[in-house]
Each structure stands twice: as structure tokens, then as C-alpha cells.
Amino acid sequence: MRYYSPGSNSFYDDQINVTIPPDAVSLLDSYYVELLNGISSGKKLTSDSHGQPILQDPPGPTVQETQDAISTRIQNTIDTLAKSWGYDNIVSAISYLSSSNKQYAADATALNTWRDAVWTWAFQNFPSITAGQDVNAFLANIPAAPSKPTVSG
């Protein structure tokens, strides 16, 4: 026989466990398998007011976790554009702002201006973020990336 203890939030099997907690309730094999499958799919095991095991959806991300995920995606987006222009990342690209090489300086200026616009937009919109908000939906309005400048001579 299989059991569930709400006190330990654990399963017990009388064929394996010598001691079964006094608050344990017996489980039908089919329900035990259903609970295990639910846990495997990401559900949270808890108990109801009668000590019976139930599955709950895990809580969604908090506002801070959502904001952190958005910030990470923004930084990756900015770094990805800088890399596509031949730089290691945005920091590397912007280090050329006062370069005597006109192409490097133009790239740095364009990337710096865009990075500032992106983060200004993000910080203005962060207060509207809700817990579990879709990151892609939020980022759909990110300021458009610039084209790589072409410098002659």
C-alpha cells in the first residue's frame, strides 16, 4: 500500500518504509501514478484541508523575475547586433567612440545611440511589467536597431 503524508509532503510504501507517519493517508495505485506524472510534468505536490495530496500549477514568475528575464534578453539583443558588426559585444564596440578610425567611430556612435534609446525605453516601460508577462510581447516594441554605417574614405 502507498501513502502520502501531508506533514512531510512525501510518499511512503509499506513494502519499503518501516515507519509510516501517523498523518499519512492511503492512496489508490492509479492516483499515486497520476500524482507522480503530475510532479514529472512540473506540477507542485501539496495537500488539501483534509490531508489528501493534490497537484497545483507552480507559481508563475514574479515581477522581478520577469523584469530580469526582459533585461537579459535586451542585453543579449544589444550584444548580438554589436557582434554582427564584428565586435565582441556592445562594450567592445562602444570603446571605439573616440577612435581615429572613422568606421569604428561611426559604428560606436550608432550602437551607443541605439543602446541608450533601448535602455531608456525599457526603464520607462518597466513599471508596466506584470508578473509572468510575456517577454516576447514586451520586447515587440523595442526601438529598431540601426543599420551599420557606411563611411567612405
XYZ file of N, CA, C and O in Angstrom:
612
model
N 0.857 -1.183 0.000
C 0.000 0.000 0.000
C 0.896 1.236 0.000
O 1.924 1.284 0.661
N 0.449 2.234 -0.733
C 1.169 3.503 -0.798
C 0.408 4.549 0.006
O -0.819 4.535 0.071
N 1.189 5.484 0.566
C 0.638 6.510 1.431
C 1.234 7.867 1.070
O 2.300 7.954 0.482
N 0.520 8.876 1.519
C 1.007 10.255 1.406
C 0.895 10.900 2.772
O -0.148 10.821 3.426
N 1.969 11.578 3.198
C 1.961 12.295 4.473
C 1.968 13.795 4.184
O 2.936 14.310 3.606
N 0.909 14.514 4.590
C 0.915 15.964 4.389
C 1.974 16.662 5.244
O 2.501 17.693 4.855
N 2.300 16.079 6.380
C 3.320 16.686 7.254
C 4.695 16.723 6.612
O 5.440 17.696 6.753
N 5.044 15.666 5.910
C 6.358 15.626 5.251
C 6.250 15.903 3.751
O 7.266 16.002 3.073
N 5.014 15.997 3.256
C 4.761 16.175 1.820
C 5.518 15.116 1.017
O 6.168 15.405 0.022
N 5.415 13.875 1.496
C 6.154 12.761 0.903
C 5.270 11.530 0.769
O 4.276 11.371 1.472
N 5.721 10.663 -0.118
C 5.052 9.373 -0.304
C 5.761 8.308 0.518
O 6.961 8.390 0.759
N 5.012 7.285 0.876
C 5.549 6.142 1.620
C 4.957 4.873 1.024
O 3.847 4.883 0.507
N 5.720 3.799 1.117
C 5.278 2.492 0.626
C 5.525 1.499 1.759
O 6.668 1.378 2.243
N 4.477 0.779 2.191
C 4.651 -0.128 3.328
C 5.541 -1.331 2.989
O 5.961 -2.058 3.886
N 5.859 -1.522 1.719
C 6.795 -2.588 1.329
C 8.246 -2.125 1.454
O 9.164 -2.939 1.456
N 8.429 -0.801 1.561
C 9.780 -0.229 1.620
C 10.037 0.456 2.956
O 11.081 0.250 3.571
N 9.099 1.277 3.380
C 9.276 2.071 4.594
C 8.829 1.306 5.827
O 7.719 0.783 5.869
N 9.692 1.263 6.818
C 9.379 0.578 8.070
C 8.352 1.376 8.868
O 7.435 0.809 9.458
N 8.515 2.694 8.851
C 7.613 3.557 9.616
C 6.822 4.438 8.655
O 7.396 5.078 7.773
N 5.537 4.470 8.851
C 4.644 5.336 8.084
C 4.148 6.412 9.047
O 3.654 6.094 10.131
N 4.293 7.699 8.706
C 3.853 8.759 9.629
C 2.376 8.617 9.977
O 1.570 8.163 9.149
N 2.010 9.012 11.179
C 0.616 8.855 11.625
C -0.375 9.703 10.826
O -1.560 9.372 10.784
N 0.096 10.770 10.171
C -0.834 11.605 9.396
C -1.004 11.115 7.954
O -1.745 11.709 7.167
N -0.335 10.005 7.605
C -0.371 9.504 6.230
C -1.754 8.971 5.860
O -2.441 8.368 6.683
N -2.128 9.243 4.608
C -3.386 8.731 4.064
C -3.050 7.732 2.962
O -2.062 7.882 2.248
N -3.853 6.683 2.852
C -3.595 5.662 1.834
C -4.010 6.180 0.462
O -4.919 7.000 0.330
N -3.316 5.679 -0.557
C -3.558 6.106 -1.930
C -3.890 4.925 -2.820
O -3.279 3.859 -2.689
N -4.821 5.126 -3.717
C -5.054 4.135 -4.755
C -3.851 4.172 -5.698
O -3.278 5.240 -5.934
N -3.473 3.017 -6.232
C -2.325 2.965 -7.136
C -2.501 3.916 -8.314
O -1.562 4.598 -8.726
N -3.705 3.983 -8.852
C -3.950 4.838 -10.018
C -3.745 6.322 -9.667
O -3.214 7.089 -10.470
N -4.165 6.730 -8.462
C -3.983 8.121 -8.064
C -2.517 8.414 -7.781
O -2.015 9.486 -8.110
N -1.826 7.454 -7.205
C -0.391 7.597 -6.951
C 0.343 7.842 -8.274
O 1.166 8.745 -8.381
N 0.026 7.062 -9.301
C 0.652 7.224 -10.623
C 0.284 8.593 -11.211
O 1.132 9.285 -11.779
N -0.967 9.001 -11.045
C -1.402 10.315 -11.535
C -0.605 11.434 -10.856
O -0.174 12.393 -11.503
N -0.396 11.299 -9.553
C 0.387 12.294 -8.820
C 1.832 12.325 -9.311
O 2.396 13.398 -9.535
N 2.435 11.153 -9.493
C 3.815 11.101 -9.982
C 3.942 11.724 -11.373
O 4.893 12.461 -11.648
N 2.986 11.430 -12.236
C 3.004 12.014 -13.577
C 2.866 13.532 -13.518
O 3.526 14.251 -14.269
N 2.014 14.014 -12.624
C 1.842 15.455 -12.470
C 3.107 16.132 -11.984
O 3.491 17.190 -12.486
N 3.767 15.510 -11.012
C 5.031 16.052 -10.498
C 6.067 16.081 -11.617
O 6.797 17.063 -11.790
N 6.123 15.015 -12.408
C 7.074 14.936 -13.517
C 6.827 16.012 -14.565
O 7.752 16.438 -15.244
N 5.579 16.449 -14.697
C 5.266 17.477 -15.691
C 5.361 18.889 -15.117
O 4.978 19.850 -15.773
N 5.877 19.024 -13.892
C 6.109 20.343 -13.322
C 5.090 20.821 -12.318
O 5.192 21.931 -11.807
N 4.093 20.005 -12.019
C 3.100 20.395 -11.015
C 3.724 20.319 -9.622
O 4.677 19.589 -9.390
N 3.125 21.055 -8.702
C 3.595 21.083 -7.320
C 2.694 20.186 -6.471
O 1.468 20.283 -6.542
N 3.308 19.317 -5.680
C 2.567 18.433 -4.781
C 2.322 19.161 -3.468
O 3.236 19.720 -2.863
N 1.073 19.159 -3.050
C 0.697 19.754 -1.777
C -0.507 18.965 -1.257
O -0.848 17.931 -1.811
N -1.133 19.431 -0.202
C -2.292 18.708 0.317
C -3.454 19.660 0.515
O -3.268 20.862 0.697
N -4.655 19.086 0.484
C -5.843 19.892 0.729
C -6.097 19.966 2.236
O -5.304 19.463 3.042
N -7.212 20.543 2.643
C -7.514 20.733 4.071
C -7.768 19.413 4.803
O -7.780 19.375 6.027
N -7.958 18.323 4.049
C -8.180 17.008 4.658
C -6.923 16.147 4.631
O -6.974 14.968 4.978
N -5.813 16.723 4.207
C -4.559 15.972 4.160
C -4.396 15.116 2.920
O -3.445 14.351 2.822
N -5.314 15.247 1.973
C -5.228 14.481 0.733
C -4.250 15.169 -0.220
O -4.243 16.398 -0.331
N -3.432 14.389 -0.927
C -2.480 15.009 -1.856
C -3.199 15.571 -3.079
O -4.138 14.965 -3.590
N -2.763 16.746 -3.479
C -3.297 17.377 -4.689
C -2.135 17.991 -5.464
O -1.061 18.240 -4.915
N -2.385 18.228 -6.735
C -1.387 18.866 -7.594
C -1.825 20.294 -7.884
O -3.005 20.561 -8.086
N -0.856 21.191 -7.896
C -1.126 22.585 -8.235
C -0.127 23.027 -9.286
O 1.015 22.544 -9.315
N -0.556 23.965 -10.116
C 0.383 24.561 -11.045
C 1.399 25.353 -10.240
O 1.043 25.988 -9.245
N 2.661 25.312 -10.656
C 3.652 26.105 -9.938
C 3.361 27.588 -10.124
O 2.751 27.979 -11.137
N 3.768 28.412 -9.176
C 3.528 29.847 -9.340
C 4.329 30.370 -10.531
O 5.398 29.863 -10.847
N 3.771 31.350 -11.206
C 4.472 31.969 -12.333
C 5.589 32.861 -11.827
O 5.743 33.071 -10.617
N 6.357 33.379 -12.747
C 7.455 34.256 -12.333
C 6.926 35.542 -11.695
O 5.845 36.023 -12.052
N 7.703 36.077 -10.785
C 7.360 37.339 -10.123
C 7.651 38.495 -11.074
O 8.271 38.313 -12.131
N 7.230 39.680 -10.687
C 7.533 40.876 -11.482
C 9.050 41.011 -11.627
O 9.554 41.272 -12.717
N 9.792 40.807 -10.539
C 11.254 40.943 -10.601
C 11.865 39.901 -11.529
O 12.755 40.208 -12.319
N 11.386 38.665 -11.464
C 11.906 37.613 -12.348
C 11.584 37.925 -13.804
O 12.415 37.706 -14.697
N 10.399 38.451 -14.058
C 10.019 38.831 -15.417
C 10.897 39.982 -15.898
O 11.400 39.962 -17.027
N 11.100 40.978 -15.052
C 11.952 42.110 -15.412
C 13.385 41.642 -15.663
O 14.022 42.097 -16.616
N 13.884 40.747 -14.852
C 15.239 40.216 -15.052
C 15.355 39.473 -16.378
O 16.354 39.606 -17.096
N 14.331 38.694 -16.725
C 14.342 37.964 -17.996
C 14.331 38.940 -19.169
O 15.049 38.736 -20.163
N 13.545 40.002 -19.057
C 13.495 41.012 -20.109
C 14.842 41.722 -20.220
O 15.359 41.925 -21.324
N 15.434 42.079 -19.094
C 16.736 42.753 -19.106
C 17.802 41.885 -19.767
O 18.619 42.375 -20.556
N 17.787 40.609 -19.459
C 18.757 39.685 -20.062
C 18.554 39.629 -21.571
O 19.525 39.674 -22.339
N 17.313 39.523 -22.009
C 17.033 39.470 -23.446
C 17.443 40.774 -24.134
O 17.966 40.753 -25.245
N 17.198 41.911 -23.490
C 17.600 43.194 -24.074
C 19.116 43.232 -24.236
O 19.629 43.584 -25.304
N 19.834 42.872 -23.178
C 21.300 42.914 -23.257
C 21.816 41.963 -24.333
O 22.722 42.297 -25.087
N 21.217 40.786 -24.432
C 21.621 39.833 -25.475
C 21.344 40.387 -26.866
O 22.149 40.198 -27.789
N 20.222 41.063 -27.026
C 19.874 41.668 -28.315
C 20.896 42.736 -28.704
O 21.362 42.786 -29.854
N 21.255 43.572 -27.750
C 22.233 44.634 -27.999
C 23.601 44.027 -28.335
O 24.253 44.430 -29.308
N 24.024 43.051 -27.546
C 25.317 42.401 -27.802
C 25.329 41.667 -29.146
O 26.337 41.666 -29.854
N 24.205 41.063 -29.499
C 24.124 40.324 -30.764
C 24.314 41.258 -31.957
O 25.005 40.914 -32.917
N 23.716 42.452 -31.903
C 23.911 43.397 -33.006
C 25.373 43.821 -33.081
O 25.961 43.836 -34.171
N 25.970 44.128 -31.939
C 27.387 44.521 -31.937
C 28.257 43.402 -32.517
O 29.169 43.657 -33.312
N 27.965 42.156 -32.159
C 28.725 41.014 -32.690
C 28.537 40.896 -34.196
O 29.482 40.567 -34.915
N 27.322 41.156 -34.671
C 27.073 41.051 -36.117
C 27.842 42.118 -36.898
O 28.060 41.970 -38.088
N 28.269 43.159 -36.206
C 29.075 44.207 -36.828
C 30.572 43.949 -36.640
O 31.399 44.761 -37.005
N 30.913 42.821 -36.014
C 32.316 42.438 -35.887
C 32.966 42.744 -34.548
O 34.185 42.608 -34.411
N 32.186 43.130 -33.555
C 32.721 43.434 -32.228
C 32.423 42.287 -31.271
O 31.538 41.475 -31.518
N 33.164 42.227 -30.182
C 32.953 41.161 -29.197
C 31.605 41.296 -28.495
O 30.945 40.308 -28.189
N 31.200 42.528 -28.214
C 29.946 42.838 -27.535
C 29.751 44.347 -27.604
O 30.580 45.051 -28.189
N 28.691 44.857 -27.006
C 28.407 46.287 -27.075
C 29.489 47.113 -26.376
O 29.856 48.190 -26.847
N 30.020 46.605 -25.282
C 31.064 47.344 -24.557
C 32.293 47.509 -25.445
O 32.882 48.592 -25.533
N 32.662 46.440 -26.122
C 33.809 46.493 -27.029
C 33.543 47.500 -28.147
O 34.406 48.329 -28.473
N 32.358 47.463 -28.729
C 32.035 48.372 -29.832
C 32.085 49.824 -29.390
O 32.677 50.672 -30.066
N 31.491 50.107 -28.247
C 31.410 51.495 -27.792
C 32.772 52.030 -27.338
O 32.988 53.232 -27.303
N 33.690 51.146 -27.076
C 35.036 51.613 -26.696
C 35.716 52.356 -27.853
O 36.724 53.022 -27.651
N 35.135 52.277 -29.044
C 35.695 52.954 -30.211
C 35.073 54.332 -30.459
O 35.301 54.931 -31.511
N 34.322 54.864 -29.515
C 33.660 56.158 -29.710
C 34.625 57.267 -30.134
O 34.293 58.089 -30.979
N 35.792 57.307 -29.577
C 36.743 58.368 -29.944
C 37.889 57.839 -30.804
O 38.950 58.439 -30.863
N 37.622 56.756 -31.509
C 38.645 56.161 -32.368
C 38.999 57.099 -33.525
O 38.147 57.816 -34.057
N 40.249 57.051 -33.942
C 40.664 57.822 -35.118
C 40.237 57.120 -36.406
O 40.246 57.720 -37.477
N 39.833 55.848 -36.299
C 39.294 55.120 -37.447
C 37.833 55.534 -37.603
O 36.999 55.273 -36.734
N 37.524 56.194 -38.732
C 36.188 56.758 -38.925
C 35.085 55.694 -38.904
O 33.996 55.936 -38.382
N 35.347 54.523 -39.453
C 34.324 53.461 -39.467
C 34.031 52.972 -38.049
O 32.889 52.836 -37.658
N 35.106 52.736 -37.277
C 34.917 52.266 -35.912
C 34.163 53.302 -35.084
O 33.260 52.970 -34.306
N 34.527 54.574 -35.256
C 33.868 55.646 -34.501
C 32.395 55.760 -34.902
O 31.522 55.957 -34.041
N 32.101 55.619 -36.191
C 30.711 55.693 -36.653
C 29.898 54.515 -36.113
O 28.752 54.684 -35.686
N 30.493 53.321 -36.139
C 29.814 52.144 -35.584
C 29.511 52.376 -34.102
O 28.391 52.122 -33.634
N 30.519 52.833 -33.386
C 30.360 53.043 -31.942
C 29.282 54.073 -31.655
O 28.460 53.889 -30.745
N 29.248 55.143 -32.428
C 28.243 56.181 -32.229
C 26.843 55.631 -32.478
O 25.921 55.855 -31.680
N 26.667 54.899 -33.578
C 25.347 54.334 -33.904
C 24.900 53.343 -32.836
O 23.745 53.369 -32.393
N 25.803 52.468 -32.427
C 25.456 51.467 -31.416
C 25.194 52.108 -30.054
O 24.274 51.701 -29.342
N 25.979 53.096 -29.704
C 25.796 53.785 -28.426
C 24.453 54.513 -28.391
O 23.725 54.439 -27.391
N 24.123 55.195 -29.472
C 22.844 55.911 -29.550
C 21.681 54.927 -29.430
O 20.712 55.172 -28.697
N 21.780 53.811 -30.139
C 20.715 52.807 -30.078
C 20.613 52.170 -28.697
O 19.526 52.017 -28.150
N 21.766 51.806 -28.132
C 21.748 51.197 -26.794
C 21.073 52.131 -25.798
O 20.234 51.711 -24.998
N 21.417 53.427 -25.857
C 20.799 54.391 -24.950
C 19.289 54.471 -25.173
O 18.519 54.517 -24.212
N 18.864 54.442 -26.423
C 17.424 54.504 -26.730
C 16.713 53.254 -26.213
O 15.605 53.348 -25.661
N 17.342 52.117 -26.385
C 16.733 50.858 -25.932
C 16.564 50.847 -24.419
O 15.483 50.552 -23.900
N 17.619 51.174 -23.691
C 17.529 51.121 -22.229
C 16.621 52.228 -21.681
O 15.909 52.020 -20.697
N 16.614 53.396 -22.330
C 15.685 54.457 -21.910
C 14.246 53.976 -22.068
O 13.425 54.113 -21.157
N 13.954 53.383 -23.228
C 12.619 52.823 -23.478
C 12.288 51.745 -22.438
O 11.192 51.735 -21.873
N 13.240 50.852 -22.189
C 12.995 49.746 -21.253
C 12.683 50.274 -19.852
O 11.697 49.851 -19.230
N 13.511 51.182 -19.356
C 13.299 51.684 -17.999
C 12.006 52.495 -17.883
O 11.363 52.484 -16.843
N 11.594 53.156 -18.958
C 10.321 53.867 -18.939
C 9.154 52.887 -18.880
O 8.105 53.184 -18.318
N 9.340 51.704 -19.459
C 8.253 50.725 -19.541
C 8.296 49.646 -18.463
O 7.326 48.911 -18.306
N 9.395 49.536 -17.731
C 9.479 48.522 -16.678
C 8.350 48.640 -15.651
O 7.846 47.623 -15.187
N 7.911 49.846 -15.270
C 6.813 49.913 -14.286
C 5.523 49.232 -14.755
O 4.702 48.852 -13.937
N 5.363 49.048 -16.065
C 4.138 48.420 -16.571
C 4.228 46.896 -16.605
O 3.244 46.229 -16.922
N 5.381 46.353 -16.275
C 5.557 44.897 -16.314
C 4.714 44.248 -15.219
O 4.672 44.714 -14.089
N 4.060 43.158 -15.591
C 3.299 42.386 -14.625
C 3.956 41.022 -14.451
O 4.716 40.574 -15.322
N 3.671 40.384 -13.345
C 4.237 39.058 -13.082
C 3.830 38.105 -14.193
O 2.666 38.025 -14.552
N 4.803 37.421 -14.744
C 4.543 36.429 -15.770
C 4.253 37.002 -17.145
O 3.864 36.274 -18.048
N 4.447 38.300 -17.317
C 4.187 38.916 -18.618
C 5.024 38.237 -19.691
O 6.162 37.843 -19.457
N 4.469 38.122 -20.873
C 5.172 37.510 -21.992
C 6.347 38.407 -22.402
O 6.148 39.568 -22.774
N 7.547 37.860 -22.310
C 8.759 38.615 -22.612
C 8.754 39.051 -24.077
O 9.089 40.199 -24.391
N 8.382 38.152 -24.982
C 8.375 38.498 -26.407
C 7.404 39.638 -26.701
O 7.697 40.501 -27.527
N 6.248 39.628 -26.045
C 5.272 40.693 -26.265
C 5.838 42.033 -25.802
O 5.676 43.059 -26.472
N 6.519 42.045 -24.681
C 7.118 43.278 -24.174
C 8.186 43.774 -25.148
O 8.243 44.953 -25.476
N 9.022 42.856 -25.618
C 10.138 43.238 -26.481
C 9.716 43.561 -27.914
O 10.536 44.048 -28.698
N 8.464 43.324 -28.255
C 7.999 43.619 -29.613
C 8.094 45.108 -29.932
O 8.128 45.490 -31.096
N 8.156 45.940 -28.903
C 8.189 47.390 -29.105
C 9.561 48.013 -28.874
O 9.670 49.241 -28.783
N 10.589 47.189 -28.789
C 11.945 47.689 -28.582
C 12.319 48.610 -29.759
O 11.927 48.342 -30.897
N 13.013 49.706 -29.496
C 13.419 50.580 -30.602
C 14.207 49.805 -31.668
O 15.008 48.932 -31.353
N 13.924 50.146 -32.911
C 14.549 49.450 -34.040
C 16.064 49.622 -34.038
O 16.583 50.695 -33.720
N 16.736 48.551 -34.407
C 18.200 48.568 -34.482
C 18.643 49.404 -35.677
O 17.983 49.424 -36.714
N 19.769 50.086 -35.527
C 20.282 50.863 -36.656
C 20.934 49.973 -37.704
O 21.290 48.836 -37.439
N 21.071 50.541 -38.886
C 21.871 49.885 -39.929
C 23.321 50.245 -39.685
O 23.633 51.321 -39.154
N 24.192 49.377 -40.089
C 25.629 49.633 -39.932
C 26.008 50.828 -40.806
O 25.695 50.851 -41.997
N 26.646 51.820 -40.222
C 27.044 52.985 -41.000
C 28.060 52.618 -42.090
O 28.851 51.691 -41.918
N 28.012 53.364 -43.153
C 28.994 53.203 -44.211
C 29.799 54.496 -44.269
O 29.249 55.579 -44.466
N 31.085 54.360 -44.026
C 31.964 55.513 -44.033
C 32.896 55.399 -45.233
O 33.533 54.353 -45.425
N 32.949 56.452 -46.024
C 33.853 56.412 -47.175
C 35.138 57.147 -46.827
O 35.168 58.065 -46.028
N 36.175 56.692 -47.498
C 37.469 57.356 -47.391
C 38.131 57.074 -46.141
O 38.936 57.278 -45.475
